[in-house]
Coordinates of C-alpha atoms and ligand atoms in Angstrom, one line a residue:
M1 CA 73.6 -63.6 -4.0
N2 CA 72.3 -61.1 -1.5
T3 CA 70.1 -58.5 -3.3
N4 CA 68.7 -56.9 -0.2
P5 CA 70.1 -53.5 0.8
P6 CA 72.8 -54.1 3.4
Q7 CA 72.0 -53.5 7.0
N8 CA 74.1 -52.1 9.7
S9 CA 74.0 -54.6 12.5
H10 CA 75.6 -52.1 15.0
Q11 CA 72.8 -49.7 15.2
Q12 CA 73.0 -49.4 19.0
K13 CA 76.8 -49.0 19.1
N14 CA 78.7 -45.8 19.5
W15 CA 80.0 -44.6 16.2
Q16 CA 83.6 -44.2 17.5
D17 CA 83.6 -48.0 18.4
D18 CA 82.3 -48.7 14.9
Y19 CA 85.2 -46.6 13.5
R20 CA 87.9 -48.2 15.7
A21 CA 86.9 -51.8 14.9
S22 CA 88.4 -51.8 11.4
L23 CA 90.7 -53.6 9.0
R24 CA 93.9 -51.4 8.6
N25 CA 96.5 -53.4 6.6
N26 CA 97.3 -56.3 4.3
R27 CA 97.4 -58.7 7.2
D28 CA 93.9 -57.7 8.4
I29 CA 92.6 -58.2 4.8
Q30 CA 94.3 -61.5 4.5
R31 CA 92.9 -62.7 7.8
F32 CA 89.3 -61.5 7.2
F33 CA 88.9 -62.2 3.5
G34 CA 91.6 -64.7 2.8
I35 CA 92.9 -62.5 0.0
E36 CA 96.6 -62.2 -0.6
L37 CA 97.5 -58.9 -2.1
K38 CA 100.7 -58.8 -4.2
N39 CA 101.2 -55.1 -3.7
N40 CA 100.6 -53.0 -0.6
H41 CA 101.5 -49.4 -1.3
Y42 CA 98.2 -47.7 -0.7
D43 CA 96.6 -47.1 2.7
I44 CA 93.8 -49.5 3.8
F45 CA 90.9 -48.7 6.2
I46 CA 87.6 -50.6 6.3
P47 CA 85.3 -50.6 9.4
I48 CA 84.4 -54.2 10.4
H49 CA 80.7 -53.8 9.9
I50 CA 81.3 -52.7 6.3
A51 CA 83.8 -55.6 5.9
K52 CA 81.1 -58.0 6.9
L53 CA 78.7 -56.6 4.3
I54 CA 81.5 -56.9 1.7
K55 CA 82.0 -60.6 2.7
E56 CA 78.2 -61.2 2.3
N57 CA 78.3 -59.9 -1.2
P58 CA 81.8 -60.1 -2.6
N59 CA 80.8 -58.9 -6.1
G60 CA 78.7 -56.0 -4.8
V61 CA 79.3 -52.3 -5.0
L62 CA 80.8 -52.1 -1.5
A63 CA 83.4 -54.6 -2.3
K64 CA 84.3 -52.9 -5.6
Q65 CA 84.7 -49.5 -3.9
F66 CA 86.4 -50.4 -0.7
L67 CA 88.3 -53.7 -1.0
P68 CA 91.9 -53.1 -2.0
S69 CA 93.0 -55.0 -5.1
D70 CA 96.0 -55.5 -7.3
A71 CA 94.1 -53.7 -10.1
E72 CA 95.3 -50.5 -8.4
Y73 CA 98.8 -51.2 -9.7
I74 CA 97.9 -51.5 -13.4
N75 CA 97.9 -48.6 -15.8
Q76 CA 99.6 -46.4 -13.3
K77 CA 101.3 -44.2 -15.9
D78 CA 98.0 -42.8 -17.2
G79 CA 96.9 -41.6 -13.7
L80 CA 97.7 -38.2 -12.2
Y81 CA 99.1 -37.6 -8.7
D82 CA 97.0 -34.5 -8.2
P83 CA 94.1 -35.0 -10.6
I84 CA 92.1 -31.9 -9.8
G85 CA 95.0 -29.5 -9.4
D86 CA 94.5 -29.1 -5.6
Q87 CA 98.1 -28.0 -5.2
L88 CA 97.7 -25.2 -7.7
Y89 CA 94.9 -23.3 -5.8
H90 CA 95.6 -20.4 -3.6
R91 CA 96.3 -21.8 -0.1
S92 CA 96.5 -20.1 3.2
G93 CA 96.2 -21.7 6.6
K94 CA 93.9 -24.7 6.4
V95 CA 92.0 -23.4 3.4
I96 CA 92.1 -23.6 -0.4
H97 CA 90.5 -20.6 -1.9
R98 CA 89.5 -20.8 -5.6
Y99 CA 86.1 -19.3 -6.0
S100 CA 85.5 -15.9 -4.6
N101 CA 82.5 -16.4 -2.2
R102 CA 83.4 -19.9 -0.9
L103 CA 86.4 -21.9 0.1
L104 CA 87.5 -25.4 1.2
F105 CA 88.5 -25.8 4.8
F106 CA 90.6 -28.9 5.8
P107 CA 90.2 -29.7 9.5
T108 CA 91.3 -33.4 9.2
S109 CA 92.9 -35.9 6.8
T110 CA 91.0 -38.8 8.3
C111 CA 88.1 -40.6 6.6
P112 CA 85.5 -43.1 7.9
I113 CA 86.8 -45.6 5.2
I114 CA 89.3 -45.4 2.4
C115 CA 87.6 -45.5 -1.0
R116 CA 89.9 -47.1 -3.5
Y117 CA 88.9 -44.5 -6.2
C118 CA 89.7 -41.5 -4.0
F119 CA 90.8 -38.5 -6.0
R120 CA 93.1 -37.6 -3.1
K121 CA 94.6 -41.1 -3.1
N122 CA 98.1 -39.8 -3.6
E123 CA 98.1 -36.5 -1.8
L124 CA 96.7 -34.8 1.3
S125 CA 98.3 -37.3 3.6
D126 CA 98.7 -36.5 7.3
N127 CA 102.0 -34.9 6.4
D128 CA 100.5 -32.2 4.2
P129 CA 101.2 -28.8 5.8
I130 CA 97.5 -27.9 5.4
F131 CA 96.6 -30.2 8.3
K132 CA 99.3 -28.9 10.6
D133 CA 98.5 -25.2 10.2
P134 CA 97.3 -23.4 13.3
L135 CA 93.6 -22.3 13.1
S136 CA 94.6 -18.7 13.9
E137 CA 96.0 -18.3 10.4
T138 CA 92.7 -19.5 8.9
I139 CA 90.7 -17.2 11.1
Q140 CA 92.9 -14.3 10.1
Y141 CA 92.5 -15.1 6.4
L142 CA 88.7 -15.4 6.7
S143 CA 88.5 -12.1 8.6
N144 CA 90.4 -10.3 5.9
H145 CA 88.4 -11.8 3.1
T146 CA 85.0 -10.3 3.4
E147 CA 83.9 -11.7 0.0
V148 CA 83.8 -15.2 1.6
D149 CA 80.3 -16.1 2.8
E150 CA 80.6 -19.9 2.8
I151 CA 83.0 -22.3 4.4
I152 CA 83.1 -25.9 3.1
F153 CA 84.4 -28.4 5.6
S154 CA 86.4 -30.9 3.5
G155 CA 89.2 -33.3 4.2
G156 CA 89.5 -36.2 4.9
D157 CA 86.0 -36.2 6.2
P158 CA 84.9 -33.5 8.6
L159 CA 82.2 -35.6 10.3
I160 CA 84.9 -37.9 11.6
L161 CA 85.7 -35.1 14.1
S162 CA 84.1 -35.2 17.5
N163 CA 81.1 -33.0 18.3
E164 CA 83.3 -30.9 20.6
K165 CA 85.9 -30.3 17.9
L166 CA 83.2 -29.3 15.4
R167 CA 81.5 -27.1 18.0
S168 CA 84.8 -25.3 18.6
Y169 CA 85.3 -24.6 14.8
L170 CA 81.7 -23.4 14.4
H171 CA 82.1 -21.2 17.4
H172 CA 85.3 -19.6 15.9
F173 CA 83.6 -19.1 12.5
S174 CA 80.5 -17.6 14.1
T175 CA 82.6 -14.6 15.3
I176 CA 83.2 -13.6 11.7
P177 CA 80.1 -11.7 10.6
H178 CA 80.3 -12.3 6.8
I179 CA 80.3 -16.1 7.1
K180 CA 76.7 -17.1 6.4
T181 CA 76.8 -20.7 5.3
I182 CA 78.6 -23.8 6.6
R183 CA 78.7 -26.8 4.3
F184 CA 80.0 -30.3 5.2
H185 CA 81.2 -32.7 2.5
S186 CA 80.9 -36.1 4.0
R187 CA 80.8 -39.8 3.4
T188 CA 80.4 -40.6 7.1
P189 CA 76.5 -40.8 7.2
V190 CA 76.7 -43.7 4.8
I191 CA 79.7 -45.5 6.4
L192 CA 79.1 -44.7 10.1
P193 CA 75.4 -43.8 10.3
N194 CA 75.5 -43.7 14.1
R195 CA 77.7 -40.6 13.7
I196 CA 74.4 -38.7 13.4
D197 CA 73.8 -39.0 17.1
N198 CA 71.7 -36.8 19.4
E199 CA 74.6 -34.7 20.3
F200 CA 75.3 -33.9 16.7
I201 CA 71.6 -33.0 16.2
N202 CA 71.9 -30.6 19.2
L203 CA 75.1 -29.1 17.7
I204 CA 73.3 -28.4 14.4
K205 CA 70.4 -26.9 16.3
E206 CA 72.7 -24.7 18.3
F207 CA 74.1 -23.1 15.2
E208 CA 71.3 -23.3 12.6
N209 CA 70.0 -19.8 13.5
R210 CA 73.5 -18.4 13.0
F211 CA 74.4 -20.3 9.8
H212 CA 72.6 -21.8 6.9
I213 CA 73.9 -25.4 7.4
I214 CA 74.3 -27.9 4.5
I215 CA 75.5 -31.5 4.4
A216 CA 76.5 -32.8 1.0
I217 CA 76.6 -36.6 1.4
H218 CA 78.9 -38.7 -0.8
I219 CA 76.9 -41.7 -2.0
N220 CA 77.4 -43.5 -5.3
H221 CA 74.9 -46.4 -5.4
A222 CA 71.5 -47.2 -3.9
D223 CA 72.9 -50.3 -2.4
E224 CA 74.9 -48.1 0.0
A225 CA 71.7 -47.0 1.7
T226 CA 71.4 -49.2 4.7
L227 CA 68.4 -49.0 7.0
S228 CA 70.6 -47.2 9.6
F229 CA 71.7 -44.6 7.0
K230 CA 68.1 -43.9 6.1
D231 CA 67.3 -43.6 9.9
S232 CA 70.1 -41.1 10.3
I233 CA 68.8 -39.0 7.4
K234 CA 65.3 -39.1 8.9
L235 CA 66.7 -38.0 12.3
L236 CA 68.3 -35.0 10.6
K237 CA 65.2 -34.2 8.6
E238 CA 62.8 -34.4 11.5
N239 CA 64.9 -32.4 13.9
T240 CA 66.9 -29.8 12.0
K241 CA 66.6 -27.3 9.1
V242 CA 69.8 -28.6 7.5
L243 CA 69.8 -28.8 3.7
L244 CA 70.8 -32.3 2.5
L245 CA 72.5 -32.6 -0.9
S246 CA 74.3 -35.5 -2.5
Q247 CA 77.6 -35.9 -4.4
S248 CA 78.3 -39.0 -6.4
V249 CA 81.2 -40.1 -8.5
L250 CA 80.6 -41.9 -11.8
L251 CA 82.6 -45.1 -11.5
K252 CA 83.2 -47.8 -14.0
D253 CA 81.4 -51.1 -13.2
I254 CA 79.8 -49.6 -10.1
N255 CA 77.2 -47.0 -11.2
D256 CA 77.9 -46.5 -15.0
T257 CA 74.5 -47.8 -16.1
H258 CA 71.1 -46.0 -16.6
Q259 CA 69.5 -48.3 -14.1
A260 CA 72.1 -47.8 -11.3
L261 CA 71.9 -44.0 -11.7
I262 CA 68.1 -43.9 -11.9
D263 CA 67.8 -46.1 -8.8
L264 CA 70.3 -43.8 -7.0
F265 CA 68.5 -40.6 -7.8
K266 CA 65.1 -42.0 -7.1
L267 CA 66.3 -43.2 -3.8
L268 CA 67.8 -39.8 -2.9
H269 CA 64.5 -38.2 -3.8
Q270 CA 62.6 -40.6 -1.6
I271 CA 64.7 -39.8 1.4
E272 CA 64.7 -36.1 0.6
I273 CA 68.3 -35.6 -0.3
R274 CA 68.7 -33.3 -3.3
P275 CA 71.1 -34.6 -6.0
Y276 CA 73.8 -32.0 -6.4
Y277 CA 76.8 -33.2 -8.2
L278 CA 77.7 -36.2 -10.3
H279 CA 81.4 -36.1 -10.8
H280 CA 83.0 -37.5 -13.8
P281 CA 85.9 -39.7 -12.5
D282 CA 89.3 -38.1 -12.3
K283 CA 92.4 -39.7 -13.8
V284 CA 93.7 -40.9 -10.5
K285 CA 97.0 -42.7 -10.3
G286 CA 96.2 -46.1 -8.8
A287 CA 92.5 -45.8 -9.6
M288 CA 92.4 -46.0 -13.4
H289 CA 90.3 -49.2 -13.3
F290 CA 87.4 -46.9 -12.2
Y291 CA 87.9 -44.5 -15.1
L292 CA 85.6 -44.2 -18.1
P293 CA 85.8 -41.8 -21.1
I294 CA 83.9 -38.5 -20.9
E295 CA 81.9 -39.5 -24.1
D296 CA 80.5 -42.5 -22.2
G297 CA 79.5 -40.3 -19.3
K298 CA 77.8 -37.8 -21.6
R299 CA 75.9 -40.5 -23.4
L300 CA 74.6 -41.9 -20.1
F301 CA 73.6 -38.5 -18.8
T302 CA 71.8 -37.5 -22.0
A303 CA 69.8 -40.7 -21.8
L304 CA 69.0 -40.1 -18.1
R305 CA 67.4 -36.7 -18.9
K306 CA 64.8 -38.5 -20.9
Q307 CA 63.8 -40.7 -17.9
L308 CA 64.2 -38.4 -14.9
S309 CA 62.7 -35.0 -14.2
G310 CA 65.2 -32.1 -14.2
W311 CA 64.9 -31.5 -10.5
M312 CA 65.8 -35.2 -9.8
L313 CA 69.1 -34.8 -11.7
P314 CA 72.4 -33.6 -10.3
Q315 CA 74.8 -31.4 -12.3
Y316 CA 77.3 -33.6 -14.2
I317 CA 80.7 -32.0 -13.7
L318 CA 84.4 -32.5 -14.3
D319 CA 87.1 -31.1 -12.0
N320 CA 89.9 -29.8 -14.3
P321 CA 93.3 -31.2 -13.7
N322 CA 94.8 -27.8 -14.3
G323 CA 93.3 -26.4 -11.2
N324 CA 90.7 -24.3 -13.1
G325 CA 87.9 -25.7 -11.1
K326 CA 84.7 -27.4 -12.3
T327 CA 83.2 -27.6 -15.7
T328 CA 79.5 -28.4 -16.1
F329 CA 78.4 -30.7 -18.9
L330 CA 75.0 -30.9 -20.6
Ligands
PLP1 C1 84.5 -27.8 -5.7 C2 85.1 -26.7 -5.0 C3 84.3 -25.8 -4.2 C4 82.8 -25.9 -4.1 O1 82.2 -25.6 -5.2 P1 80.6 -25.6 -5.4 O2 80.4 -25.5 -6.8 O3 80.0 -24.5 -4.6 O4 80.1 -26.9 -4.8 C5 85.0 -24.8 -3.6 N1 86.3 -24.6 -3.6 C6 87.1 -25.5 -4.4 C7 88.5 -25.3 -4.4 C8 86.5 -26.5 -5.0 O5 87.2 -27.4 -5.7
SF4_2 S1 85.6 -40.4 1.9 FE1 86.2 -39.0 0.2 S2 88.2 -38.2 0.8 FE2 87.8 -40.1 2.0 S3 88.7 -41.8 0.9 FE3 86.6 -41.7 0.3 S4 86.6 -40.4 -1.6 FE4 88.5 -40.0 -0.5

């Protein structure tokens, strides 16, 4: 078994090429992995360079998170369609506004990969009106809501957008004086490390005197940290003032052990990403095989506190299905 951290063999390639070369349906999966899926209801998307890493280590954490399986069709009745109550929040234009000072902005429904555990597995498809809404309505809403000082780019994954598109959004938002902070929630630096290209660095530099810019990177396991990912983080660190945070999801059989979590948080510390959130898994319809009871999570987290300094630990949180937002544990 390959125990070395996976490496991205496409370091020199353009990230859009890495994105386009991908497995997108059952037939692709069958051809590449020789796996015959019985069911095929959920969307599939795996960039080829990740598919190769999965093939090298078929029992590894990448395979478990990204390879579709028939387990998605068991225990479906316990899972929720909208597990965090997204549809209950106040919506206007492309935003969901729950907390007074900050809101989620949805510029795209596209992701660099489809995670099988995704909490938006059943909703926020391309057809959701939030993605069709003209930007003017969002700008109007933001201008009227002077209590909002932070825009969180969500999705989908905002870093799948081109630098030109991001520049255009940032330009529009920079005309609203009370917007001080821009935060990106993204898995892209892990999946398509080449996305952090020189042009993106320049884009950040262009706006970092106007906004406090934060990138909260979605990473669940130390084995996801390829050399190219670490290089991308270094590029950001050395050239910009951006604050790097992490978000992880606690997932059964992937990172629900002391060792996996300790390795993850130590790694993040090493590459200067501040652990921010550890999400308890949601009860997602089609992803119940990743679920574990809250008592198990609390036990794990309590034990972690004995072994890691407070500043190395994220907040352990649960998104309430009733749309009430996040609850912090411990
Ligand atoms: C999670 C979330 C946020 C961000 O909250 P932070 O605690 O600042 O990370 C904002 N809006 C909504 C609707 C959310 O669910
Ligand atoms: S990157 Fe995030 S939004 Fe996209 S599939 Fe994965 S968990 Fe879902």
